[in-house]
Short mmCIF file of C-alpha atoms and ligand atoms in Angstrom, two decimals:
data_model
loop_
_atom_site.label_atom_id
_atom_site.label_comp_id
_atom_site.label_asym_id
_atom_site.label_seq_id
_atom_site.Cartn_x
_atom_site.Cartn_y
_atom_site.Cartn_z
CA MET A 2 29.08 10.79 51.79
CA GLN A 3 26.71 9.64 48.88
CA ASP A 4 28.65 9.30 45.38
CA LEU A 5 28.31 12.85 43.43
CA LYS A 6 28.84 11.06 40.28
CA SER A 7 26.09 8.59 40.64
CA SER A 8 23.65 11.12 42.21
CA ALA A 9 20.28 11.41 40.13
CA ILE A 10 19.57 14.98 39.89
CA VAL A 11 16.41 16.74 37.69
CA VAL A 12 16.77 20.07 37.00
CA VAL A 13 13.00 21.29 36.17
CA GLY A 14 13.21 24.07 33.81
CA ALA A 15 14.98 24.88 30.52
CA GLY A 16 15.16 28.76 30.51
CA VAL A 17 18.57 30.41 31.07
CA THR A 18 18.28 29.26 34.83
CA GLY A 19 17.68 25.45 34.39
CA LEU A 20 20.19 25.48 31.71
CA THR A 21 23.04 27.41 33.26
CA THR A 22 22.33 25.22 36.59
CA ALA A 23 22.70 22.09 35.04
CA LEU A 24 26.32 22.97 33.40
CA VAL A 25 27.38 24.29 36.72
CA LEU A 26 26.30 20.51 38.08
CA ARG A 27 28.27 18.83 35.57
CA ARG A 28 31.51 20.80 35.83
CA GLU A 29 31.31 20.15 39.77
CA GLY A 30 31.58 16.39 38.96
CA TYR A 31 27.75 15.39 38.67
CA GLU A 32 27.26 12.66 36.01
CA ASN A 33 23.66 12.04 36.16
CA ILE A 34 21.39 15.12 35.47
CA THR A 35 18.17 15.37 33.43
CA ILE A 36 16.56 18.46 32.58
CA VAL A 37 12.65 18.31 32.68
CA ALA A 38 10.51 21.24 31.13
CA LYS A 39 7.41 22.22 29.67
CA HIS A 40 9.32 24.51 27.01
CA MET A 41 12.76 24.54 25.52
CA PRO A 42 14.78 26.79 23.54
CA GLY A 43 13.50 27.37 20.27
CA ASP A 44 9.86 27.55 21.59
CA ARG A 45 7.98 30.49 21.85
CA ALA A 46 5.20 30.68 24.82
CA LEU A 47 4.50 33.80 27.16
CA GLU A 48 5.03 31.93 30.29
CA TYR A 49 8.65 30.85 29.23
CA THR A 50 10.58 34.15 29.79
CA SER A 51 13.79 33.68 28.72
CA PRO A 52 13.40 33.65 25.02
CA TRP A 53 11.70 37.33 25.20
CA ALA A 54 14.53 39.12 27.06
CA ALA A 55 16.63 41.94 25.59
CA VAL A 56 19.65 41.02 26.96
CA ASN A 57 22.44 43.35 28.18
CA TYR A 58 24.58 42.94 31.45
CA ALA A 59 23.72 46.11 33.73
CA PRO A 60 24.01 45.14 37.17
CA VAL A 61 21.36 46.55 39.76
CA SER A 62 22.84 44.60 42.79
CA GLU A 63 23.88 46.66 45.48
CA LYS A 64 27.81 46.13 47.11
CA GLY A 65 28.33 43.52 49.70
CA THR A 66 25.26 41.26 48.98
CA ALA A 67 24.79 37.91 47.26
CA ALA A 68 23.31 39.34 44.06
CA GLU A 69 26.88 41.16 43.70
CA GLU A 70 28.73 38.04 44.23
CA TRP A 71 26.19 36.22 41.46
CA ASP A 72 26.97 39.32 38.86
CA ARG A 73 30.81 38.86 39.65
CA ILE A 74 30.61 35.20 38.96
CA SER A 75 28.86 35.64 35.60
CA TRP A 76 30.68 38.47 34.35
CA ALA A 77 33.75 36.28 34.65
CA GLU A 78 32.20 33.52 32.59
CA PHE A 79 30.43 35.87 29.76
CA TRP A 80 34.10 37.44 29.71
CA ARG A 81 35.37 34.30 28.95
CA LEU A 82 32.52 33.34 26.29
CA ALA A 83 32.69 36.61 24.44
CA HIS A 84 36.56 36.09 24.05
CA GLU A 85 36.36 32.09 23.11
CA SER A 86 33.15 30.94 21.84
CA PRO A 87 31.32 33.66 19.17
CA GLU A 88 29.02 30.62 19.15
CA ALA A 89 27.45 31.83 22.41
CA GLY A 90 26.17 34.85 20.89
CA ILE A 91 27.53 37.32 23.43
CA HIS A 92 29.41 40.86 22.29
CA ILE A 93 31.08 43.46 24.14
CA GLN A 94 29.80 46.75 23.08
CA LYS A 95 30.00 49.97 24.31
CA LYS A 96 26.93 51.25 26.45
CA ILE A 97 26.14 54.97 26.89
CA SER A 98 23.53 55.74 29.24
CA TYR A 99 21.88 59.18 29.82
CA CYS A 100 19.82 60.29 32.99
CA LEU A 101 17.53 63.14 32.64
CA THR A 102 17.55 64.15 36.35
CA ASP A 103 20.34 64.65 38.82
CA SER A 104 19.55 61.67 41.01
CA GLY A 105 21.78 58.94 41.14
CA LYS A 106 24.99 60.54 40.09
CA ASP A 107 26.71 60.02 43.22
CA LYS A 108 25.70 56.70 43.86
CA GLU A 109 28.96 54.21 44.55
CA VAL A 110 28.63 51.13 42.34
CA TRP A 111 30.94 48.21 42.92
CA PHE A 112 30.85 47.89 39.52
CA LYS A 113 32.79 50.59 38.37
CA ASP A 114 36.07 48.74 38.49
CA LEU A 115 34.67 45.63 36.95
CA MET A 116 33.28 47.20 33.64
CA PRO A 117 35.96 48.27 31.10
CA ASN A 118 36.18 51.85 30.43
CA TYR A 119 33.82 53.08 33.19
CA ARG A 120 33.69 56.67 32.73
CA PHE A 121 31.36 59.89 33.66
CA LEU A 122 30.55 61.80 30.45
CA ASP A 123 31.65 65.42 29.99
CA GLY A 124 28.83 68.27 29.79
CA SER A 125 29.73 68.57 26.16
CA GLU A 126 29.15 65.06 25.43
CA LEU A 127 25.56 65.37 26.85
CA PRO A 128 22.46 65.96 24.29
CA GLN A 129 19.90 68.57 25.21
CA GLY A 130 17.85 67.67 28.23
CA VAL A 131 20.28 65.18 29.53
CA LYS A 132 21.77 65.95 33.34
CA TRP A 133 24.44 63.45 33.35
CA GLY A 134 25.79 60.27 31.72
CA LYS A 135 28.05 57.68 31.72
CA GLU A 136 29.78 54.78 29.59
CA CYS A 137 31.08 51.41 29.74
CA ASP A 138 31.97 48.33 27.75
CA THR A 139 29.46 45.29 28.78
CA PHE A 140 27.68 42.58 27.29
CA CYS A 141 24.90 42.04 24.88
CA ILE A 142 23.78 38.51 24.41
CA ASP A 143 21.13 37.35 21.76
CA PRO A 144 18.89 35.01 23.47
CA ALA A 145 18.27 33.39 19.87
CA ILE A 146 21.56 32.26 19.95
CA TYR A 147 22.62 32.03 23.56
CA LEU A 148 19.73 29.54 24.88
CA PRO A 149 20.43 26.96 21.98
CA TYR A 150 24.07 27.19 22.66
CA LEU A 151 23.36 26.26 26.08
CA LYS A 152 21.19 23.28 25.22
CA ILE A 153 23.59 22.26 22.74
CA ARG A 154 26.49 22.51 25.43
CA CYS A 155 24.18 20.41 27.58
CA ILE A 156 23.74 17.50 24.91
CA SER A 157 27.45 17.50 24.19
CA GLN A 158 28.15 16.92 27.99
CA GLY A 159 25.60 14.13 28.66
CA ILE A 160 22.83 15.99 30.03
CA GLN A 161 19.55 14.21 29.27
CA PHE A 162 16.28 16.07 28.34
CA LYS A 163 12.74 15.39 28.50
CA ARG A 164 9.47 17.12 27.65
CA ALA A 165 6.64 17.06 30.59
CA SER A 166 4.36 19.59 32.43
CA LEU A 167 4.17 19.18 35.72
CA SER A 168 1.49 19.26 38.13
CA HIS A 169 3.59 19.19 41.06
CA ILE A 170 7.04 19.55 41.55
CA LYS A 171 7.07 16.02 43.40
CA GLU A 172 6.56 14.46 39.98
CA ALA A 173 10.03 15.35 38.90
CA PHE A 174 11.64 12.88 41.44
CA SER A 175 10.49 10.12 39.03
CA LEU A 176 11.76 11.88 35.66
CA HIS A 177 15.27 11.13 35.93
CA ARG A 178 16.96 9.09 33.23
CA ASP A 179 17.21 5.98 35.62
CA SER A 180 14.19 4.37 36.56
CA SER A 181 16.04 2.76 39.86
CA GLY A 182 14.67 4.87 42.20
CA PRO A 183 13.59 8.55 43.10
CA ALA A 184 16.12 11.22 42.17
CA THR A 185 18.24 12.25 45.13
CA VAL A 186 17.67 16.09 44.59
CA VAL A 187 15.26 18.31 42.42
CA ILE A 188 15.99 21.47 41.42
CA ASN A 189 13.35 24.03 40.68
CA CYS A 190 14.25 26.52 38.13
CA THR A 191 10.33 27.39 37.27
CA GLY A 192 10.79 30.95 36.79
CA VAL A 193 7.15 32.71 36.73
CA LEU A 194 5.43 29.58 36.81
CA ALA A 195 7.12 29.04 40.34
CA SER A 196 4.26 30.56 41.39
CA LYS A 197 1.54 28.18 39.76
CA LEU A 198 3.45 24.93 40.03
CA GLY A 199 1.96 22.29 42.68
CA GLY A 200 4.02 22.03 46.15
CA VAL A 201 5.65 25.57 45.47
CA GLU A 202 2.90 27.93 44.32
CA ASP A 203 5.08 30.87 45.65
CA ASP A 204 2.95 33.82 46.29
CA ASN A 205 5.80 36.09 46.23
CA VAL A 206 6.57 35.39 42.76
CA VAL A 207 4.90 38.29 40.32
CA PRO A 208 4.83 38.36 36.53
CA VAL A 209 6.50 41.96 35.83
CA LYS A 210 5.73 42.60 32.29
CA GLY A 211 8.27 44.08 29.61
CA GLN A 212 7.67 45.22 26.13
CA LEU A 213 10.31 45.45 23.22
CA VAL A 214 10.64 46.11 19.95
CA LEU A 215 13.22 44.29 17.27
CA VAL A 216 13.98 46.28 14.32
CA ARG A 217 16.43 45.97 11.37
CA ASN A 218 17.80 49.51 12.13
CA GLU A 219 21.65 49.35 13.03
CA CYS A 220 23.33 51.26 15.86
CA SER A 221 26.89 51.35 17.30
CA GLY A 222 26.63 49.58 20.67
CA MET A 223 23.90 50.16 23.55
CA PHE A 224 22.21 53.39 24.81
CA GLY A 225 19.89 53.93 27.71
CA MET A 226 17.92 56.75 29.11
CA TRP A 227 16.19 57.28 32.05
CA GLY A 228 14.60 59.62 34.92
CA ALA A 229 12.32 61.50 32.55
CA LYS A 230 9.11 63.08 35.05
CA ASP A 231 6.66 63.16 32.32
CA TRP A 232 6.93 59.58 31.12
CA PRO A 233 4.28 56.98 32.46
CA ALA A 234 4.97 54.92 35.55
CA GLY A 235 7.12 51.77 34.54
CA GLU A 236 8.63 53.19 31.24
CA SER A 237 12.31 53.38 30.45
CA CYS A 238 14.37 53.86 27.39
CA TYR A 239 17.15 51.14 26.05
CA VAL A 240 18.71 50.56 22.77
CA MET A 241 20.63 47.52 22.21
CA ASN A 242 22.59 46.18 18.93
CA ARG A 243 22.33 42.23 19.06
CA PRO A 244 25.25 40.55 17.57
CA PHE A 245 25.37 38.82 14.92
CA GLY A 246 22.80 39.84 12.73
CA GLY A 247 20.26 39.60 15.74
CA GLY A 248 18.85 43.00 14.95
CA THR A 249 18.51 46.07 17.28
CA VAL A 250 16.12 45.80 20.55
CA LEU A 251 14.37 48.96 21.69
CA GLY A 252 12.55 48.95 25.13
CA GLY A 253 11.44 49.18 27.79
CA SER A 254 8.70 49.04 30.31
CA SER A 255 8.03 47.43 33.57
CA HIS A 256 4.11 46.53 34.79
CA GLN A 257 3.09 43.92 36.99
CA THR A 258 0.38 42.39 34.87
CA TRP A 259 -0.39 38.85 33.20
CA ASP A 260 -1.96 41.15 30.23
CA PRO A 261 -0.13 39.49 27.17
CA THR A 262 -1.34 42.01 24.66
CA VAL A 263 1.16 44.32 22.57
CA ASP A 264 0.26 48.09 23.73
CA MET A 265 1.04 49.94 20.50
CA ASP A 266 0.53 53.54 22.13
CA LEU A 267 3.68 52.26 23.98
CA ALA A 268 5.38 50.68 21.20
CA LYS A 269 5.44 54.37 19.65
CA ARG A 270 6.61 55.85 22.91
CA ILE A 271 9.31 53.00 23.10
CA MET A 272 10.54 53.71 19.54
CA GLN A 273 10.31 57.68 19.67
CA ARG A 274 12.55 57.49 22.79
CA ALA A 275 15.20 54.95 20.95
CA ILE A 276 15.59 57.61 18.08
CA GLU A 277 16.13 60.35 20.68
CA ALA A 278 18.59 58.23 22.60
CA CYS A 279 20.36 57.05 19.17
CA PRO A 280 19.58 59.09 16.35
CA GLN A 281 21.69 57.12 13.98
CA LEU A 282 19.01 54.64 13.86
CA VAL A 283 17.18 56.44 11.29
CA LYS A 284 18.19 58.40 8.69
CA PRO A 285 18.30 62.45 9.42
CA GLY A 286 14.92 64.14 9.44
CA GLU A 287 13.05 60.62 9.71
CA GLY A 288 10.89 59.82 12.93
CA ILE A 289 9.46 56.49 13.66
CA GLU A 290 8.58 55.40 10.19
CA GLY A 291 12.08 54.89 9.74
CA LEU A 292 12.22 51.91 11.76
CA ASP A 293 12.06 48.63 10.05
CA VAL A 294 10.25 46.71 13.01
CA ILE A 295 10.66 42.73 12.89
CA HIS A 296 8.20 42.34 15.42
CA HIS A 297 6.60 43.72 18.89
CA SER A 298 6.81 41.27 21.94
CA VAL A 299 5.86 40.90 25.33
CA GLY A 300 7.63 39.00 28.25
CA PHE A 301 6.87 38.46 32.05
CA ARG A 302 10.08 38.68 34.47
CA PRO A 303 10.00 36.17 37.18
CA VAL A 304 10.12 38.96 39.79
CA ARG A 305 10.40 37.91 43.60
CA LYS A 306 9.85 40.05 46.30
CA GLY A 307 12.07 39.50 48.59
CA GLY A 308 14.67 38.54 46.16
CA PRO A 309 15.31 35.26 44.14
CA ARG A 310 14.91 31.97 46.30
CA ILE A 311 17.98 29.65 46.29
CA GLU A 312 17.74 27.13 49.03
CA VAL A 313 16.88 23.53 49.98
CA GLU A 314 13.71 22.56 51.14
CA GLU A 315 13.36 19.02 52.59
CA LEU A 316 9.79 17.15 51.71
CA PRO A 317 8.37 14.21 54.04
CA GLY A 318 10.02 11.05 52.44
CA ASN A 319 13.74 12.53 52.30
CA LEU A 320 12.56 14.21 49.06
CA LYS A 321 15.37 17.32 48.61
CA ILE A 322 14.33 20.16 46.45
CA VAL A 323 16.93 23.24 45.73
CA HIS A 324 14.80 26.08 44.53
CA ASN A 325 16.52 28.48 42.36
CA TYR A 326 14.17 31.00 40.85
CA GLY A 327 12.81 34.48 41.12
CA ALA A 328 15.65 36.47 39.27
CA GLY A 329 13.07 39.16 37.83
CA GLY A 330 14.60 41.47 35.29
CA PHE A 331 18.68 40.11 35.92
CA GLY A 332 18.24 36.18 35.58
CA TYR A 333 21.15 36.20 32.24
CA GLN A 334 23.31 38.88 33.90
CA SER A 335 23.03 36.82 37.26
CA SER A 336 22.77 33.19 35.87
CA TRP A 337 26.37 31.71 36.48
CA GLY A 338 26.69 33.12 39.92
CA MET A 339 22.67 31.76 40.91
CA ALA A 340 23.62 28.79 39.47
CA SER A 341 26.94 28.40 41.50
CA ALA A 342 24.86 29.48 44.97
CA ALA A 343 22.04 26.60 43.75
CA VAL A 344 24.77 24.04 43.39
CA GLN A 345 26.38 24.81 46.67
CA LYS A 346 22.95 23.85 47.92
CA VAL A 347 22.84 20.58 46.16
CA ASN A 348 26.04 19.45 47.61
CA MET A 349 24.93 20.53 51.22
CA ALA A 350 21.82 18.59 50.53
CA ILE A 351 23.64 15.30 49.16
CA ARG A 352 26.11 15.51 52.09
CA GLY A 353 23.26 15.97 54.56
CA SER A 354 24.46 19.20 56.28
CA SER A 355 22.59 21.24 58.78
CA GLU A 356 21.91 24.21 56.75
CA VAL A 357 19.09 22.21 54.99
CA CYS A 358 15.87 23.97 56.07
CA THR A 359 12.77 21.57 56.70
CA LEU A 360 9.80 22.45 55.43
CA LEU A 361 5.91 20.41 55.62
C1 LIG B 422 11.69 42.33 28.29
C2 LIG B 422 12.43 41.65 29.11
C3 LIG B 422 13.62 41.87 28.89
C4 LIG B 422 14.90 41.44 29.76
N1 LIG B 422 16.02 41.80 29.92
C5 LIG B 422 17.12 41.31 30.75
C6 LIG B 422 18.41 42.10 30.59
O1 LIG B 422 18.77 42.69 29.95
N2 LIG B 422 19.54 41.10 31.52
C7 LIG B 422 19.03 40.12 32.34
O2 LIG B 422 19.53 39.69 33.05
N3 LIG B 422 17.73 39.65 32.44
C8 LIG B 422 16.84 40.36 31.64
N4 LIG B 422 15.48 39.68 31.48
C9 LIG B 422 15.10 38.83 32.63
C10 LIG B 422 15.07 37.56 32.20
O3 LIG B 422 14.93 37.20 30.65
C11 LIG B 422 14.77 36.37 32.92
O4 LIG B 422 15.22 36.64 34.37
C12 LIG B 422 15.24 34.98 32.81
O5 LIG B 422 14.94 34.84 31.66
C13 LIG B 422 14.55 34.01 33.86
O6 LIG B 422 14.76 32.69 33.16
P1 LIG B 422 14.17 31.52 34.15
O7 LIG B 422 15.27 30.31 33.87
O8 LIG B 422 14.35 31.64 35.52
O9 LIG B 422 12.89 31.29 33.52
P2 LIG B 422 12.06 30.78 32.09
O10 LIG B 422 13.12 31.41 30.99
O11 LIG B 422 10.59 31.29 32.13
O12 LIG B 422 12.17 29.14 31.99
C14 LIG B 422 11.18 28.58 33.23
C15 LIG B 422 11.42 27.02 32.57
O13 LIG B 422 10.68 26.21 33.72
C16 LIG B 422 9.54 25.38 32.97
N5 LIG B 422 8.75 25.19 33.49
C17 LIG B 422 7.81 26.00 34.21
N6 LIG B 422 6.91 25.25 34.95
C18 LIG B 422 6.76 23.98 34.49
C19 LIG B 422 6.27 23.27 34.82
N7 LIG B 422 4.98 23.05 35.60
N8 LIG B 422 6.59 21.85 34.64
C20 LIG B 422 7.56 21.69 33.31
N9 LIG B 422 8.42 22.92 33.30
C21 LIG B 422 8.04 24.10 33.76
C22 LIG B 422 9.70 26.09 31.69
O14 LIG B 422 8.93 25.17 30.82
C23 LIG B 422 10.62 26.29 31.58
O15 LIG B 422 11.62 25.95 30.59
C24 LIG B 422 14.35 40.49 30.85
C25 LIG B 422 13.20 39.86 30.91
C26 LIG B 422 12.08 40.67 30.05
C27 LIG B 422 10.75 40.02 29.95
#
């Protein structure tokens, strides 16, 4: 068996997926890790999704699936960070969700026993027009704090960083910090650009645009509202109070497109709905003119038809790639679990397990 400590690993991507995967590799005992990326924390580029996320922890995974396991693992890690590492920018808040239709109320969700203070609201607690609602405590994460935090943690643990824009995934094998030979394994964490990177070009990965408004106005905790029949398709409503002065995020939308423009009509609807869900955002009697806008933004979720890809691929020449991309709208909340699953695949690839799938 090859020595885990000396195996040269290259992680392609420095979004939440790549950074978290590198940290889990380090925890597993790997010592020779290099992160190679076109964009790093601090950069702002539309094709780099992680800085544009909202972010809250609100599972969409079904009971009994691998995705449930990813979310459970991530919950435990966020819980520890929220309590022990304020510099990570993770805050536990109450989240109130309002539904404008009757559907979904009876759905059994696995996380009702995980999230503290999970309960359905009484009729007397529901605003006019709301059919049912629930509340729980959950995480709000500010990417502007969390991504640099992850990078600094990587640096302090001896993980190397290199800037490079790859045309083909094979180029990564020669980019680790030793020049003694090709990397043992490359981990592909390229997010939405997995659709374009040579040697990957995954047609199942599509950009799902989300639009946000960041404001200076404050509210206590997080709010969500969904299910309105008269809202245009793909539109929803959420309000998240980012920790440590990060502002309040208003969302949201989901549309499959690479169109990078901010839709100001949509922005107005987002702001209007945010005030309906959380009137305390503005002074009594004020409308959206009472919101103090920091900026409007869009980001592209790396949605993969069929779900995220976490698997080993072996290229001719014994080149092993572990893929970890396609987390869509849940890349933060599943990050630690997906990283653990990917690192298990790395272990298998290095130990020559029969689970390696050979693709030419
Ligand atoms: C509006 C919005 C709201 C969201 N809200 C939430 C939320 O509340 N909760 C949640 O969990 N998730 C949320 N998400 C989803 C989350 O942001 C994504 O799932 C996550 O950021 C994906 O991270 P990633 O690291 O896989 O990809 P990215 O952040 O895009 O990182 C990809 C990395 O790969 C590198 N790369 C790509 N191609 C190449 C190449 N050819 N050469 C070198 N490097 C390359 C890039 O430079 C970058 O470093 C939201 C997303 C949006 C847009």
